Amino acid sequence: MTTSIGVVGAGLIGRAWAIVFARAELPVTLFDVDADALERASAAIQQSLTDLADAGLIDDPVAIMARIRFDSHLVSAMQDAIYIQECGPEDVTAKRQIYRDLEAVVSSDCVLASSTSGIAASRFTDHLEHPQRCLVAHPVNPPYLIPLVEVVPTPATSEQSVQRAMALMEQARQVPILVHQEVAGFVLNRLQGALLNEALRLFRDGVVSAEDLDKTMKHGLGLRWSFMGPFETIDLNAPAGIADYGKRYGPLYRDIDRERGQEDPWLDTTLEALDEQRRALLPTHELGERQAWRDRRLMALLAHQQATTPR
Amino acid sequence: MTTSIGVVGAGLIGRAWAIVFARAELPVTLFDVDADALERASAAIQQSLTDLADAGLIDDPVAIMARIRFDSHLVSAMQDAIYIQECGPEDVTAKRQIYRDLEAVVSSDCVLASSTSGIAASRFTDHLEHPQRCLVAHPVNPPYLIPLVEVVPTPATSEQSVQRAMALMEQARQVPILVHQEVAGFVLNRLQGALLNEALRLFRDGVVSAEDLDKTMKHGLGLRWSFMGPFETIDLNAPAGIADYGKRYGPLYRDIDRERGQEDPWLDTTLEALDEQRRALLPTHELGERQAWRDRRLMALLAHQQATTPR
């Protein structure tokens, strides 16, 4: 019996994870109670692999597809798994049941990793006999294009399980980071949220239009941030590095932060005004097409980065 | 006499602006009281043009260089200018003198635009006879690689001067945005500051290492943000667009914001710990080399974007 990776849930995220593992030459079984969902997932995966091949990001879609097994029976699907990526509903009750079912089938040291973006893993694993092998491995949509994975252990997670999850993510050619505390939003959504809160306030207060706010990022901040993080960036923007930068510019950022206040910028009136400006730039019926465009641009960017001489 | 663009100050930003205008086939005169500074600027510009040509971003560095005139005499340098980009010291007293000197030389409707990042233009132009032609046109370093320009009028700036500055920036192949209020940090540094404040807090509180924080951006958030702004991005991340996204995720961001507090994260102890982690990843003596690498990566990214089929 071949040990393999298991993915629970054949929705958008489960399908994407299956591609991630199979592309990295890791045999993977995609499980869903719904056999029709598995069929739809199979067709969708085929299409995604075609898109990736067209973008020059994979060579052999057929070989990758062959590594993905589809199974609607929990025992046969998961019993030999050494690592399971759970992609079930964002619902504590549903997840508690899923994990109970998984524990009855898998070995006691099989790592159970959740794709949840918002629920601390302790909330759906503390009823298990072996919670120490449970953690969060939160992807960014779609994980076969955006490699970041936030690994968030619970207080009960063993160091060994963390190491095994991090190692597997690297083997799967993702970029795992370790989030040391179960904070809301982990890291990525906290960073995005902090920026969005400010963006919304600037829009609300009439400082800048929605279109110009977006230009500030894609023709300004976002260019460097596509290959350098925020700390790396400022480390190069003062003669003596990051501490020097902090002394020079910290007071400005601190003062802005104090004056900013904390009243909620996510008001219906503001969202409606923002939606109005976005819809004028992109009609609703073009949203789907724009998502496809985004994914093509992402693939082109990744191909460019792969072709660029590494440091 | 040929009307042209004038750039005041032959430091890093002035040299870069000269390249921006000359590359867009706009004759430009670079002025500095210090003739040695002009010589150094000329050599530096030659080198930058060579780098741009090597990256495939310009075709004819010789023709571009020929459009740049170097002059250490204010009257001959600036008297025919229709637009002047001031790149003097970040000092109100120095700027007030520079603008007084310029007004004595140029026509009354010559636009006087400052590269200042932190001083509201009213503070160094309210003594002029014609302040209505003054405004801020704040670049991102280096402006010949990062096209964003924040145009920030004063309360006295005329609509015509704003339109002329925006039009010239577009003609110069930059991407101008209009900042409707003289807020500290304008837009880009307010967005960067909001994100940096959160990043510092996550680092300070031991949630994430400096290296992993940076990975979150360059392998996560920053990929989409290199070609889509934050509003465009979330507009595609909920089925019915941005207002839908706001309803689903606004509460999370709002709650995180409230709990975040406003105590100053820019403390010496935090900056020292951050500097320690950065220096372990990048020794001080390699900072310069890394800046050169950054610029090469930026040029490669821009070449990729230019080659990518536009929507």
Coordinates of C-alpha atoms in Angstrom, one line a residue:
Chain A
M1 CA 0.0 0.0 0.0
T2 CA 1.4 3.3 -1.1
T3 CA 1.4 6.1 1.5
S4 CA 0.1 9.3 0.1
I5 CA -1.4 12.6 0.7
G6 CA -5.1 13.0 1.2
V7 CA -7.3 16.0 0.4
V8 CA -10.7 16.2 1.9
G9 CA -13.3 18.2 0.0
A10 CA -13.5 18.5 -3.8
G11 CA -14.4 22.2 -3.9
L12 CA -12.2 25.0 -5.3
I13 CA -9.5 24.7 -2.6
G14 CA -9.4 20.9 -2.5
R15 CA -9.0 20.7 -6.3
A16 CA -6.2 23.3 -6.2
W17 CA -4.4 21.4 -3.4
A18 CA -4.6 18.2 -5.4
I19 CA -2.8 20.0 -8.3
V20 CA -0.2 21.3 -5.9
F21 CA 0.7 17.9 -4.6
A22 CA 0.5 16.0 -7.9
R23 CA 2.6 18.7 -9.6
A24 CA 5.3 18.1 -7.0
E25 CA 5.2 14.4 -7.8
L26 CA 3.4 13.5 -4.7
P27 CA 0.6 10.9 -5.2
V28 CA -2.7 12.4 -3.8
T29 CA -6.2 11.1 -3.2
L30 CA -9.0 13.6 -3.4
F31 CA -12.0 12.6 -1.3
D32 CA -15.6 13.9 -1.2
V33 CA -18.8 12.2 0.0
D34 CA -20.4 13.5 -3.2
A35 CA -19.3 11.5 -6.2
D36 CA -20.7 14.1 -8.6
A37 CA -18.5 16.7 -6.9
L38 CA -15.6 14.5 -7.6
E39 CA -16.5 14.3 -11.3
R40 CA -16.8 18.0 -11.5
A41 CA -13.5 18.4 -9.7
S42 CA -11.8 16.0 -12.2
A43 CA -12.9 18.1 -15.1
A44 CA -12.0 21.4 -13.4
I45 CA -8.5 20.0 -12.6
Q46 CA -8.0 19.0 -16.2
Q47 CA -8.8 22.5 -17.3
S48 CA -6.5 24.1 -14.7
L49 CA -3.6 21.8 -15.8
T50 CA -4.2 22.8 -19.4
D51 CA -4.0 26.5 -18.4
L52 CA -0.8 25.9 -16.5
A53 CA 0.7 24.0 -19.5
D54 CA -0.3 26.8 -21.8
A55 CA 1.5 29.3 -19.5
G56 CA 4.6 27.2 -19.6
L57 CA 4.4 26.5 -15.9
I58 CA 4.1 22.7 -16.2
D59 CA 5.4 20.3 -18.8
D60 CA 3.4 17.2 -18.4
P61 CA -0.3 17.7 -17.5
V62 CA -1.1 14.0 -18.2
A63 CA 1.5 12.7 -15.8
I64 CA 0.3 15.1 -13.1
M65 CA -3.3 14.1 -13.6
A66 CA -2.3 10.4 -13.3
R67 CA -1.1 11.1 -9.8
I68 CA -4.5 12.2 -8.6
R69 CA -6.9 9.5 -7.4
F70 CA -10.6 10.3 -6.9
D71 CA -12.4 8.3 -4.2
S72 CA -15.8 8.9 -2.5
H73 CA -15.2 6.3 0.2
L74 CA -13.5 7.6 3.3
V75 CA -11.7 4.4 4.4
S76 CA -10.2 3.5 1.0
A77 CA -9.4 7.1 0.3
M78 CA -7.6 8.1 3.5
Q79 CA -6.5 5.0 5.5
D80 CA -2.9 5.1 4.2
A81 CA -2.5 8.9 4.3
I82 CA 0.5 10.3 6.1
Y83 CA -0.8 13.9 5.7
I84 CA -4.4 15.1 5.1
Q85 CA -5.3 18.6 3.8
E86 CA -8.8 19.3 5.0
C87 CA -10.8 21.6 2.8
G88 CA -14.3 21.3 4.3
P89 CA -16.9 23.9 5.1
E90 CA -15.9 26.9 7.3
D91 CA -18.1 25.6 10.1
V92 CA -16.9 24.3 13.5
T93 CA -19.6 21.7 13.8
A94 CA -18.9 20.3 10.4
K95 CA -15.2 20.3 11.0
R96 CA -15.5 18.5 14.3
Q97 CA -17.4 15.7 12.6
I98 CA -14.9 15.5 9.8
Y99 CA -11.9 15.2 12.1
R100 CA -13.7 12.6 14.3
D101 CA -14.3 10.6 11.1
L102 CA -10.7 11.0 10.0
E103 CA -9.2 10.0 13.3
A104 CA -11.2 6.7 13.1
V105 CA -9.5 5.9 9.8
V106 CA -5.9 7.2 9.8
S107 CA -2.8 6.4 11.8
S108 CA -2.3 8.2 15.0
D109 CA 0.6 10.3 13.6
C110 CA -1.0 11.2 10.3
V111 CA -0.9 15.0 10.2
L112 CA -4.3 16.6 9.9
A113 CA -4.0 20.0 8.4
S114 CA -6.9 22.4 7.9
S115 CA -7.2 25.0 5.1
T116 CA -9.4 27.2 7.3
S117 CA -8.9 30.9 7.1
G118 CA -10.7 31.9 10.2
I119 CA -11.2 29.1 12.7
A120 CA -8.4 28.3 15.2
A121 CA -7.7 24.6 14.8
S122 CA -8.1 23.9 18.5
R123 CA -11.8 24.5 18.2
F124 CA -12.3 21.5 15.9
T125 CA -9.6 19.2 17.2
D126 CA -9.6 19.3 20.9
H127 CA -12.1 16.4 21.1
L128 CA -9.6 14.1 19.4
E129 CA -7.5 11.4 21.0
H130 CA -4.4 12.7 19.2
P131 CA -4.8 16.4 18.7
Q132 CA -1.1 16.9 18.7
R133 CA -0.9 16.1 15.0
C134 CA -3.4 18.7 14.0
L135 CA -2.7 22.2 12.8
V136 CA -3.8 24.8 10.2
A137 CA -2.1 25.0 6.8
H138 CA -3.9 28.0 5.3
P139 CA -3.4 28.5 1.5
V140 CA -3.9 31.5 -0.7
N141 CA -6.4 31.2 -3.5
P142 CA -5.4 29.5 -5.8
P143 CA -2.6 27.6 -4.1
Y144 CA -1.1 26.3 -7.3
L145 CA -0.4 29.9 -8.3
I146 CA 0.2 31.6 -5.0
P147 CA 2.7 29.5 -3.1
L148 CA 2.3 31.0 0.4
V149 CA 1.0 28.7 3.1
E150 CA 0.4 29.9 6.7
V151 CA 1.2 27.0 9.1
V152 CA -0.6 27.7 12.4
P153 CA -0.1 25.1 15.2
T154 CA -2.5 24.9 18.1
P155 CA -1.2 24.9 21.7
A156 CA -1.5 21.1 21.5
T157 CA 0.4 20.6 18.2
S158 CA 3.7 18.7 18.6
E159 CA 6.9 20.2 17.3
Q160 CA 7.4 17.1 15.1
S161 CA 4.0 17.7 13.4
V162 CA 4.9 21.3 12.7
Q163 CA 8.2 20.3 11.2
R164 CA 6.6 17.6 9.1
A165 CA 4.0 20.0 7.8
M166 CA 6.6 22.6 6.9
A167 CA 8.8 20.0 5.2
L168 CA 5.9 18.7 3.2
M169 CA 4.9 22.2 2.1
E170 CA 8.4 22.8 0.9
Q171 CA 8.5 19.4 -0.9
A172 CA 5.2 20.5 -2.5
R173 CA 7.0 23.6 -3.8
Q174 CA 4.9 25.9 -1.6
V175 CA 6.4 28.6 0.7
P176 CA 5.3 27.8 4.2
I177 CA 5.6 30.4 7.0
L178 CA 5.2 29.6 10.7
V179 CA 2.6 31.6 12.6
H180 CA 3.5 31.2 16.3
Q181 CA 0.1 32.3 17.7
E182 CA -3.5 31.6 16.7
V183 CA -4.3 35.3 16.0
A184 CA -7.4 36.2 14.0
G185 CA -6.5 36.6 10.3
F186 CA -3.1 34.9 10.8
V187 CA -0.6 37.1 9.0
L188 CA -1.6 37.7 5.4
N189 CA -5.1 38.9 6.1
R190 CA -4.0 41.0 9.0
L191 CA -1.5 42.8 6.7
Q192 CA -4.2 43.1 3.9
G193 CA -6.7 44.2 6.5
A194 CA -4.5 46.9 7.9
L195 CA -3.9 48.3 4.4
L196 CA -7.6 48.0 3.4
N197 CA -8.7 49.8 6.5
E198 CA -6.5 52.8 5.5
A199 CA -7.5 52.5 1.9
L200 CA -11.1 52.7 2.8
R201 CA -10.7 55.7 5.0
L202 CA -8.8 57.6 2.3
F203 CA -11.5 56.8 -0.1
R204 CA -14.3 57.6 2.4
D205 CA -12.7 60.9 3.2
G206 CA -12.4 61.9 -0.5
V207 CA -8.6 62.0 -0.4
V208 CA -8.3 59.7 -3.4
S209 CA -10.6 57.9 -5.9
A210 CA -10.9 54.1 -5.9
E211 CA -9.1 54.0 -9.3
D212 CA -6.2 56.1 -8.1
L213 CA -5.9 54.1 -4.9
D214 CA -5.4 51.0 -6.9
K215 CA -2.9 52.8 -9.2
T216 CA -0.9 53.6 -6.1
M217 CA -0.4 49.9 -5.5
K218 CA 0.0 48.4 -8.9
H219 CA 2.2 51.2 -10.3
G220 CA 3.9 52.0 -7.0
L221 CA 4.1 49.9 -3.8
G222 CA 3.2 46.6 -5.5
L223 CA 6.1 46.5 -7.9
R224 CA 8.7 46.1 -5.2
W225 CA 6.5 44.0 -3.0
S226 CA 6.2 41.4 -5.8
F227 CA 9.7 40.2 -5.0
M228 CA 10.7 41.9 -1.7
G229 CA 8.8 41.9 1.5
P230 CA 8.0 45.1 3.4
F231 CA 10.9 44.7 5.8
E232 CA 13.4 43.9 3.0
T233 CA 12.1 46.9 1.1
I234 CA 12.6 49.5 3.9
D235 CA 16.0 47.8 4.8
L236 CA 17.2 49.2 1.5
N237 CA 15.6 52.6 1.7
A238 CA 17.8 54.2 4.3
P239 CA 21.6 54.4 4.2
A240 CA 22.2 52.2 7.3
G241 CA 19.4 49.7 6.9
I242 CA 16.1 49.0 8.7
A243 CA 16.9 50.5 12.1
D244 CA 18.0 53.7 10.4
Y245 CA 14.8 53.7 8.4
G246 CA 12.8 53.2 11.5
K247 CA 14.4 56.2 13.2
R248 CA 13.9 58.4 10.2
Y249 CA 10.3 57.5 9.2
G250 CA 8.9 55.7 12.3
P251 CA 7.6 59.0 13.8
L252 CA 5.7 59.8 10.6
Y253 CA 4.0 56.4 10.6
R254 CA 3.4 56.6 14.3
D255 CA 1.8 60.0 14.1
I256 CA -0.4 59.0 11.2
D257 CA -1.5 55.9 13.1
R258 CA -2.5 57.9 16.2
E259 CA -4.5 60.4 14.2
R260 CA -6.1 57.7 12.2
G261 CA -8.4 56.6 14.9
Q262 CA -10.2 53.3 15.1
E263 CA -13.8 54.1 14.0
D264 CA -15.1 51.4 11.7
P265 CA -14.5 52.3 8.0
W266 CA -16.5 49.3 6.7
L267 CA -19.8 51.2 6.6
D268 CA -22.5 50.4 4.1
T269 CA -22.5 53.9 2.7
T270 CA -18.7 53.7 2.0
L271 CA -19.0 50.2 0.5
E272 CA -21.8 51.4 -1.8
A273 CA -19.8 54.4 -3.0
L274 CA -16.8 52.2 -3.6
D275 CA -18.9 49.6 -5.4
E276 CA -20.3 52.3 -7.6
Q277 CA -16.8 53.4 -8.7
R278 CA -15.7 49.8 -9.2
R279 CA -18.8 48.9 -11.3
A280 CA -18.2 51.9 -13.5
L281 CA -14.7 50.6 -14.2
L282 CA -15.7 46.9 -14.4
P283 CA -19.3 45.9 -15.0
T284 CA -20.7 43.0 -12.9
H285 CA -21.0 40.7 -15.9
E286 CA -17.3 41.1 -16.6
L287 CA -16.2 39.9 -13.1
G288 CA -15.7 36.3 -14.2
E289 CA -13.7 37.2 -17.3
R290 CA -11.5 39.5 -15.1
Q291 CA -10.8 36.6 -12.7
A292 CA -9.6 34.6 -15.7
W293 CA -7.5 37.5 -16.8
R294 CA -6.1 37.8 -13.3
D295 CA -5.1 34.1 -13.3
R296 CA -3.4 34.5 -16.7
R297 CA -1.5 37.5 -15.5
L298 CA -0.5 35.6 -12.4
M299 CA 0.8 32.7 -14.4
A300 CA 2.7 35.0 -16.7
L301 CA 4.3 36.7 -13.6
L302 CA 5.3 33.4 -12.1
A303 CA 6.8 32.3 -15.4
H304 CA 8.7 35.5 -15.6
Q305 CA 10.0 35.1 -12.0
Q306 CA 11.0 31.5 -12.7
A307 CA 12.9 32.6 -15.7
T308 CA 14.6 35.5 -13.9
T309 CA 18.1 34.7 -12.7
P310 CA 18.0 33.8 -9.0
R311 CA 20.2 35.7 -6.7
Chain B
M1 CA 14.2 79.7 -27.5
T2 CA 12.9 76.2 -26.9
T3 CA 10.5 75.9 -24.1
S4 CA 11.4 72.9 -21.9
I5 CA 11.2 71.1 -18.6
G6 CA 13.4 72.2 -15.8
V7 CA 14.7 70.1 -13.0
V8 CA 16.2 71.8 -9.9
G9 CA 18.7 69.9 -7.9
A10 CA 21.1 67.3 -9.4
G11 CA 20.9 64.7 -6.6
L12 CA 19.4 61.2 -6.9
I13 CA 15.8 62.3 -7.5
G14 CA 16.7 65.2 -9.9
R15 CA 18.9 62.9 -12.0
A16 CA 16.1 60.4 -12.2
W17 CA 13.5 63.0 -13.2
A18 CA 15.8 64.1 -16.0
I19 CA 15.8 60.6 -17.3
V20 CA 12.0 60.4 -17.1
F21 CA 11.5 63.5 -19.2
A22 CA 14.3 62.9 -21.7
R23 CA 13.1 59.3 -22.2
A24 CA 9.7 60.6 -23.1
E25 CA 11.3 62.9 -25.7
L26 CA 10.9 66.0 -23.6
P27 CA 13.9 68.3 -23.7
V28 CA 15.0 68.9 -20.1
T29 CA 17.5 71.2 -18.3
L30 CA 19.0 69.9 -15.1
F31 CA 20.1 72.8 -12.8
D32 CA 22.2 72.9 -9.7
V33 CA 24.3 75.7 -8.2
D34 CA 27.1 73.2 -7.8
A35 CA 28.8 72.5 -11.1
D36 CA 30.6 69.5 -9.7
A37 CA 27.3 68.0 -8.7
L38 CA 26.2 68.5 -12.3
E39 CA 29.2 66.6 -13.6
R40 CA 28.6 63.7 -11.2
A41 CA 24.9 63.7 -12.2
S42 CA 25.9 63.5 -15.9
A43 CA 28.1 60.4 -15.2
A44 CA 25.4 58.8 -13.1
I45 CA 22.7 59.4 -15.7
Q46 CA 24.9 57.8 -18.4
Q47 CA 25.2 54.7 -16.2
S48 CA 21.5 54.5 -15.5
L49 CA 20.7 54.8 -19.2
T50 CA 23.2 52.0 -19.9
D51 CA 21.4 49.8 -17.3
L52 CA 18.0 50.6 -18.8
A53 CA 19.3 49.7 -22.3
D54 CA 20.8 46.5 -21.0
A55 CA 17.4 45.6 -19.5
G56 CA 15.7 46.3 -22.8
L57 CA 13.7 49.2 -21.4
I58 CA 15.1 51.8 -23.7
D59 CA 16.4 51.7 -27.3
D60 CA 18.6 54.7 -27.7
P61 CA 20.5 56.0 -24.6
V62 CA 22.5 58.4 -26.8
A63 CA 19.5 60.2 -28.1
I64 CA 18.0 60.4 -24.6
M65 CA 21.2 61.8 -23.1
A66 CA 21.3 64.4 -25.9
R67 CA 18.0 65.8 -24.7
I68 CA 19.4 66.6 -21.2
R69 CA 21.1 70.0 -20.8
F70 CA 23.2 70.7 -17.7
D71 CA 23.4 74.3 -16.5
S72 CA 24.6 75.8 -13.2
H73 CA 23.2 79.3 -14.0
L74 CA 19.6 79.7 -12.8
V75 CA 18.5 82.3 -15.4
S76 CA 19.8 80.5 -18.5
A77 CA 18.6 77.1 -17.1
M78 CA 15.1 78.0 -16.1
Q79 CA 13.8 81.1 -17.9
D80 CA 12.0 79.3 -20.7
A81 CA 10.7 76.5 -18.6
I82 CA 7.0 75.7 -18.7
Y83 CA 7.2 73.2 -15.9
I84 CA 9.8 72.8 -13.2
Q85 CA 10.3 69.8 -11.0
E86 CA 12.0 71.0 -7.8
C87 CA 14.2 68.4 -6.1
G88 CA 15.9 70.5 -3.4
P89 CA 16.5 69.7 0.3
E90 CA 13.6 68.6 2.5
D91 CA 13.7 71.9 4.4
V92 CA 11.0 74.6 4.4
T93 CA 13.5 77.5 4.6
A94 CA 15.6 76.2 1.8
K95 CA 12.5 75.6 -0.4
R96 CA 11.0 79.0 0.3
Q97 CA 14.3 80.6 -1.0
I98 CA 14.3 78.3 -4.1
Y99 CA 10.8 79.2 -5.0
R100 CA 11.4 82.9 -4.5
D101 CA 14.4 82.6 -6.8
L102 CA 12.4 80.6 -9.4
E103 CA 9.5 83.0 -9.5
A104 CA 11.9 85.9 -10.3
V105 CA 13.1 84.0 -13.4
V106 CA 10.1 82.1 -14.9
S107 CA 6.8 83.1 -16.4
S108 CA 3.9 83.5 -14.1
D109 CA 2.2 80.4 -15.4
C110 CA 5.2 78.1 -15.3
V111 CA 4.1 75.2 -13.1
L112 CA 6.3 74.7 -10.1
A113 CA 6.1 71.1 -8.9
S114 CA 7.9 69.9 -5.8
S115 CA 9.2 66.3 -5.2
T116 CA 8.8 66.7 -1.5
S117 CA 7.5 63.6 0.3
G118 CA 6.6 65.3 3.6
I119 CA 6.1 69.1 3.4
A120 CA 2.7 70.5 2.2
A121 CA 3.5 72.8 -0.7
S122 CA 1.6 75.7 0.9
R123 CA 4.3 76.0 3.4
F124 CA 6.9 77.0 0.9
T125 CA 4.8 78.7 -1.8
D126 CA 2.4 81.0 0.1
H127 CA 4.9 83.9 -0.1
L128 CA 4.9 83.9 -3.9
E129 CA 3.0 86.3 -6.1
H130 CA 1.6 83.4 -8.1
P131 CA 1.1 80.4 -5.8
Q132 CA -1.7 79.0 -7.9
R133 CA 0.8 77.3 -10.2
C134 CA 2.5 75.5 -7.4
L135 CA 1.8 71.9 -6.3
V136 CA 3.5 68.7 -5.2
A137 CA 4.4 66.0 -7.7
H138 CA 5.8 63.3 -5.5
P139 CA 7.7 60.5 -7.2
V140 CA 8.6 57.0 -6.0
N141 CA 12.3 56.2 -6.0
P142 CA 13.5 55.8 -8.7
P143 CA 10.9 57.5 -10.9
Y144 CA 12.3 56.1 -14.1
L145 CA 11.5 52.6 -12.8
I146 CA 8.4 53.2 -10.6
P147 CA 5.9 55.3 -12.6
L148 CA 3.6 56.5 -9.8
V149 CA 3.5 60.2 -9.1
E150 CA 1.3 61.7 -6.4
V151 CA 0.0 65.1 -7.5
V152 CA -1.0 67.1 -4.4
P153 CA -2.4 70.6 -5.0
T154 CA -2.5 73.2 -2.3
P155 CA -5.7 75.1 -1.5
A156 CA -4.4 77.9 -3.7
T157 CA -3.5 75.7 -6.7
S158 CA -5.6 76.4 -9.8
E159 CA -7.5 73.6 -11.6
Q160 CA -5.6 74.5 -14.7
S161 CA -2.2 73.9 -13.1
V162 CA -3.4 70.5 -11.8
Q163 CA -4.6 69.5 -15.2
R164 CA -1.3 70.6 -16.8
A165 CA 0.8 68.7 -14.3
M166 CA -1.3 65.6 -14.7
A167 CA -1.1 65.8 -18.5
L168 CA 2.6 66.3 -18.4
M169 CA 3.1 63.3 -16.1
E170 CA 1.1 61.2 -18.5
Q171 CA 3.1 62.5 -21.4
A172 CA 6.3 61.6 -19.5
R173 CA 4.9 58.1 -19.3
Q174 CA 4.4 58.2 -15.5
V175 CA 1.2 57.3 -13.7
P176 CA -0.1 60.3 -11.9
I177 CA -2.8 60.1 -9.2
L178 CA -4.6 63.1 -7.7
V179 CA -4.5 63.5 -4.0
H180 CA -7.4 65.8 -3.0
Q181 CA -6.1 66.8 0.4
E182 CA -2.7 67.6 1.8
V183 CA -2.6 64.7 4.2
A184 CA 0.6 63.6 5.9
G185 CA 2.2 60.8 3.8
F186 CA -0.1 61.5 0.9
V187 CA -1.4 58.0 -0.2
L188 CA 1.4 55.6 -0.8
N189 CA 3.2 56.2 2.4
R190 CA 0.0 56.1 4.4
L191 CA -0.8 52.6 2.8
Q192 CA 2.8 51.5 3.4
G193 CA 2.7 52.9 7.0
A194 CA -0.5 51.1 7.9
L195 CA 0.9 47.8 6.7
L196 CA 4.3 48.4 8.4
N197 CA 2.7 49.3 11.7
E198 CA 0.9 45.9 11.6
A199 CA 3.9 44.1 10.4
L200 CA 6.0 45.6 13.3
R201 CA 3.4 44.6 15.8
L202 CA 3.3 41.0 14.6
F203 CA 7.0 40.8 14.7
R204 CA 7.3 42.5 18.1
D205 CA 4.7 40.1 19.6
G206 CA 6.5 37.1 18.3
V207 CA 3.7 36.0 15.9
V208 CA 6.0 35.8 12.9
S209 CA 9.7 36.2 12.1
A210 CA 11.0 39.0 10.0
E211 CA 11.8 36.6 7.2
D212 CA 8.4 34.9 7.2
L213 CA 6.7 38.3 7.3
D214 CA 8.5 39.2 4.1
K215 CA 7.6 35.9 2.5
T216 CA 3.9 36.6 3.2
M217 CA 4.2 39.6 0.9
K218 CA 6.5 38.4 -1.9
H219 CA 5.0 34.9 -2.2
G220 CA 1.5 35.9 -1.2
L221 CA -0.1 39.4 -1.2
G222 CA 2.5 41.0 -3.4
L223 CA 2.0 38.8 -6.4
R224 CA -1.5 40.1 -7.1
W225 CA -0.7 43.6 -6.0
S226 CA 1.9 43.9 -8.7
F227 CA -0.8 44.3 -11.3
M228 CA -4.0 44.8 -9.4
G229 CA -4.7 47.3 -6.6
P230 CA -6.2 46.3 -3.3
F231 CA -9.7 47.4 -4.3
E232 CA -9.5 45.6 -7.6
T233 CA -8.2 42.5 -5.8
I234 CA -11.0 42.2 -3.3
D235 CA -13.6 43.1 -6.0
L236 CA -12.7 39.7 -7.6
N237 CA -12.6 37.8 -4.3
A238 CA -16.4 37.6 -3.5
P239 CA -19.1 36.4 -5.9
A240 CA -20.8 39.7 -6.2
G241 CA -17.9 42.1 -6.1
I242 CA -16.5 44.5 -3.6
A243 CA -19.6 45.4 -1.6
D244 CA -20.2 41.6 -1.2
Y245 CA -16.6 41.2 0.0
G246 CA -17.0 44.1 2.4
K247 CA -20.0 42.5 4.0
R248 CA -18.3 39.1 4.3
Y249 CA -14.9 40.2 5.6
G250 CA -15.3 43.7 6.8
P251 CA -16.3 42.6 10.3
L252 CA -13.1 40.6 10.6
Y253 CA -10.9 43.5 9.6
R254 CA -12.9 45.9 11.8
D255 CA -12.5 43.6 14.8
I256 CA -8.8 43.1 14.3
D257 CA -8.4 46.9 13.9
R258 CA -10.2 47.6 17.2
E259 CA -8.2 45.1 19.1
R260 CA -5.0 46.2 17.5
G261 CA -4.8 49.4 19.6
Q262 CA -2.7 52.4 18.8
E263 CA 0.4 52.2 21.0
D264 CA 3.5 53.0 19.1
P265 CA 5.2 50.0 17.5
W266 CA 8.2 51.9 16.4
L267 CA 10.2 51.3 19.6
D268 CA 14.0 51.1 19.7
T269 CA 13.9 47.6 21.2
T270 CA 11.7 46.3 18.4
L271 CA 13.8 48.0 15.7
E272 CA 17.0 46.6 17.1
A273 CA 15.5 43.0 17.2
L274 CA 14.3 43.5 13.6
D275 CA 17.6 44.9 12.5
E276 CA 19.3 41.8 14.1
Q277 CA 17.2 39.5 12.0
R278 CA 17.7 41.5 8.8
R279 CA 21.5 41.7 9.3
A280 CA 21.6 37.9 9.8
L281 CA 19.9 37.5 6.4
L282 CA 21.8 40.4 4.7
P283 CA 25.0 41.7 6.1
T284 CA 25.5 45.5 6.1
H285 CA 28.3 45.4 3.5
E286 CA 25.9 43.8 1.0
L287 CA 23.2 46.5 1.2
G288 CA 24.5 48.4 -1.8
E289 CA 24.8 45.2 -3.9
R290 CA 21.2 44.3 -2.9
Q291 CA 20.0 47.7 -4.0
A292 CA 21.5 47.1 -7.4
W293 CA 19.9 43.6 -7.5
R294 CA 16.6 45.2 -6.6
D295 CA 16.8 47.6 -9.5
R296 CA 17.7 44.8 -11.9
R297 CA 14.7 42.8 -10.7
L298 CA 12.5 45.9 -11.1
M299 CA 13.7 46.4 -14.6
A300 CA 13.1 42.8 -15.5
L301 CA 9.6 43.0 -14.0
L302 CA 8.8 46.1 -16.0
A303 CA 10.1 44.5 -19.2
H304 CA 7.9 41.5 -18.5
Q305 CA 4.9 43.7 -17.9
Q306 CA 5.5 45.6 -21.1
A307 CA 5.7 42.4 -23.0
T308 CA 2.6 40.9 -21.5
T309 CA -0.5 41.3 -23.7
P310 CA -2.5 44.3 -22.4
R311 CA -6.1 43.7 -21.6

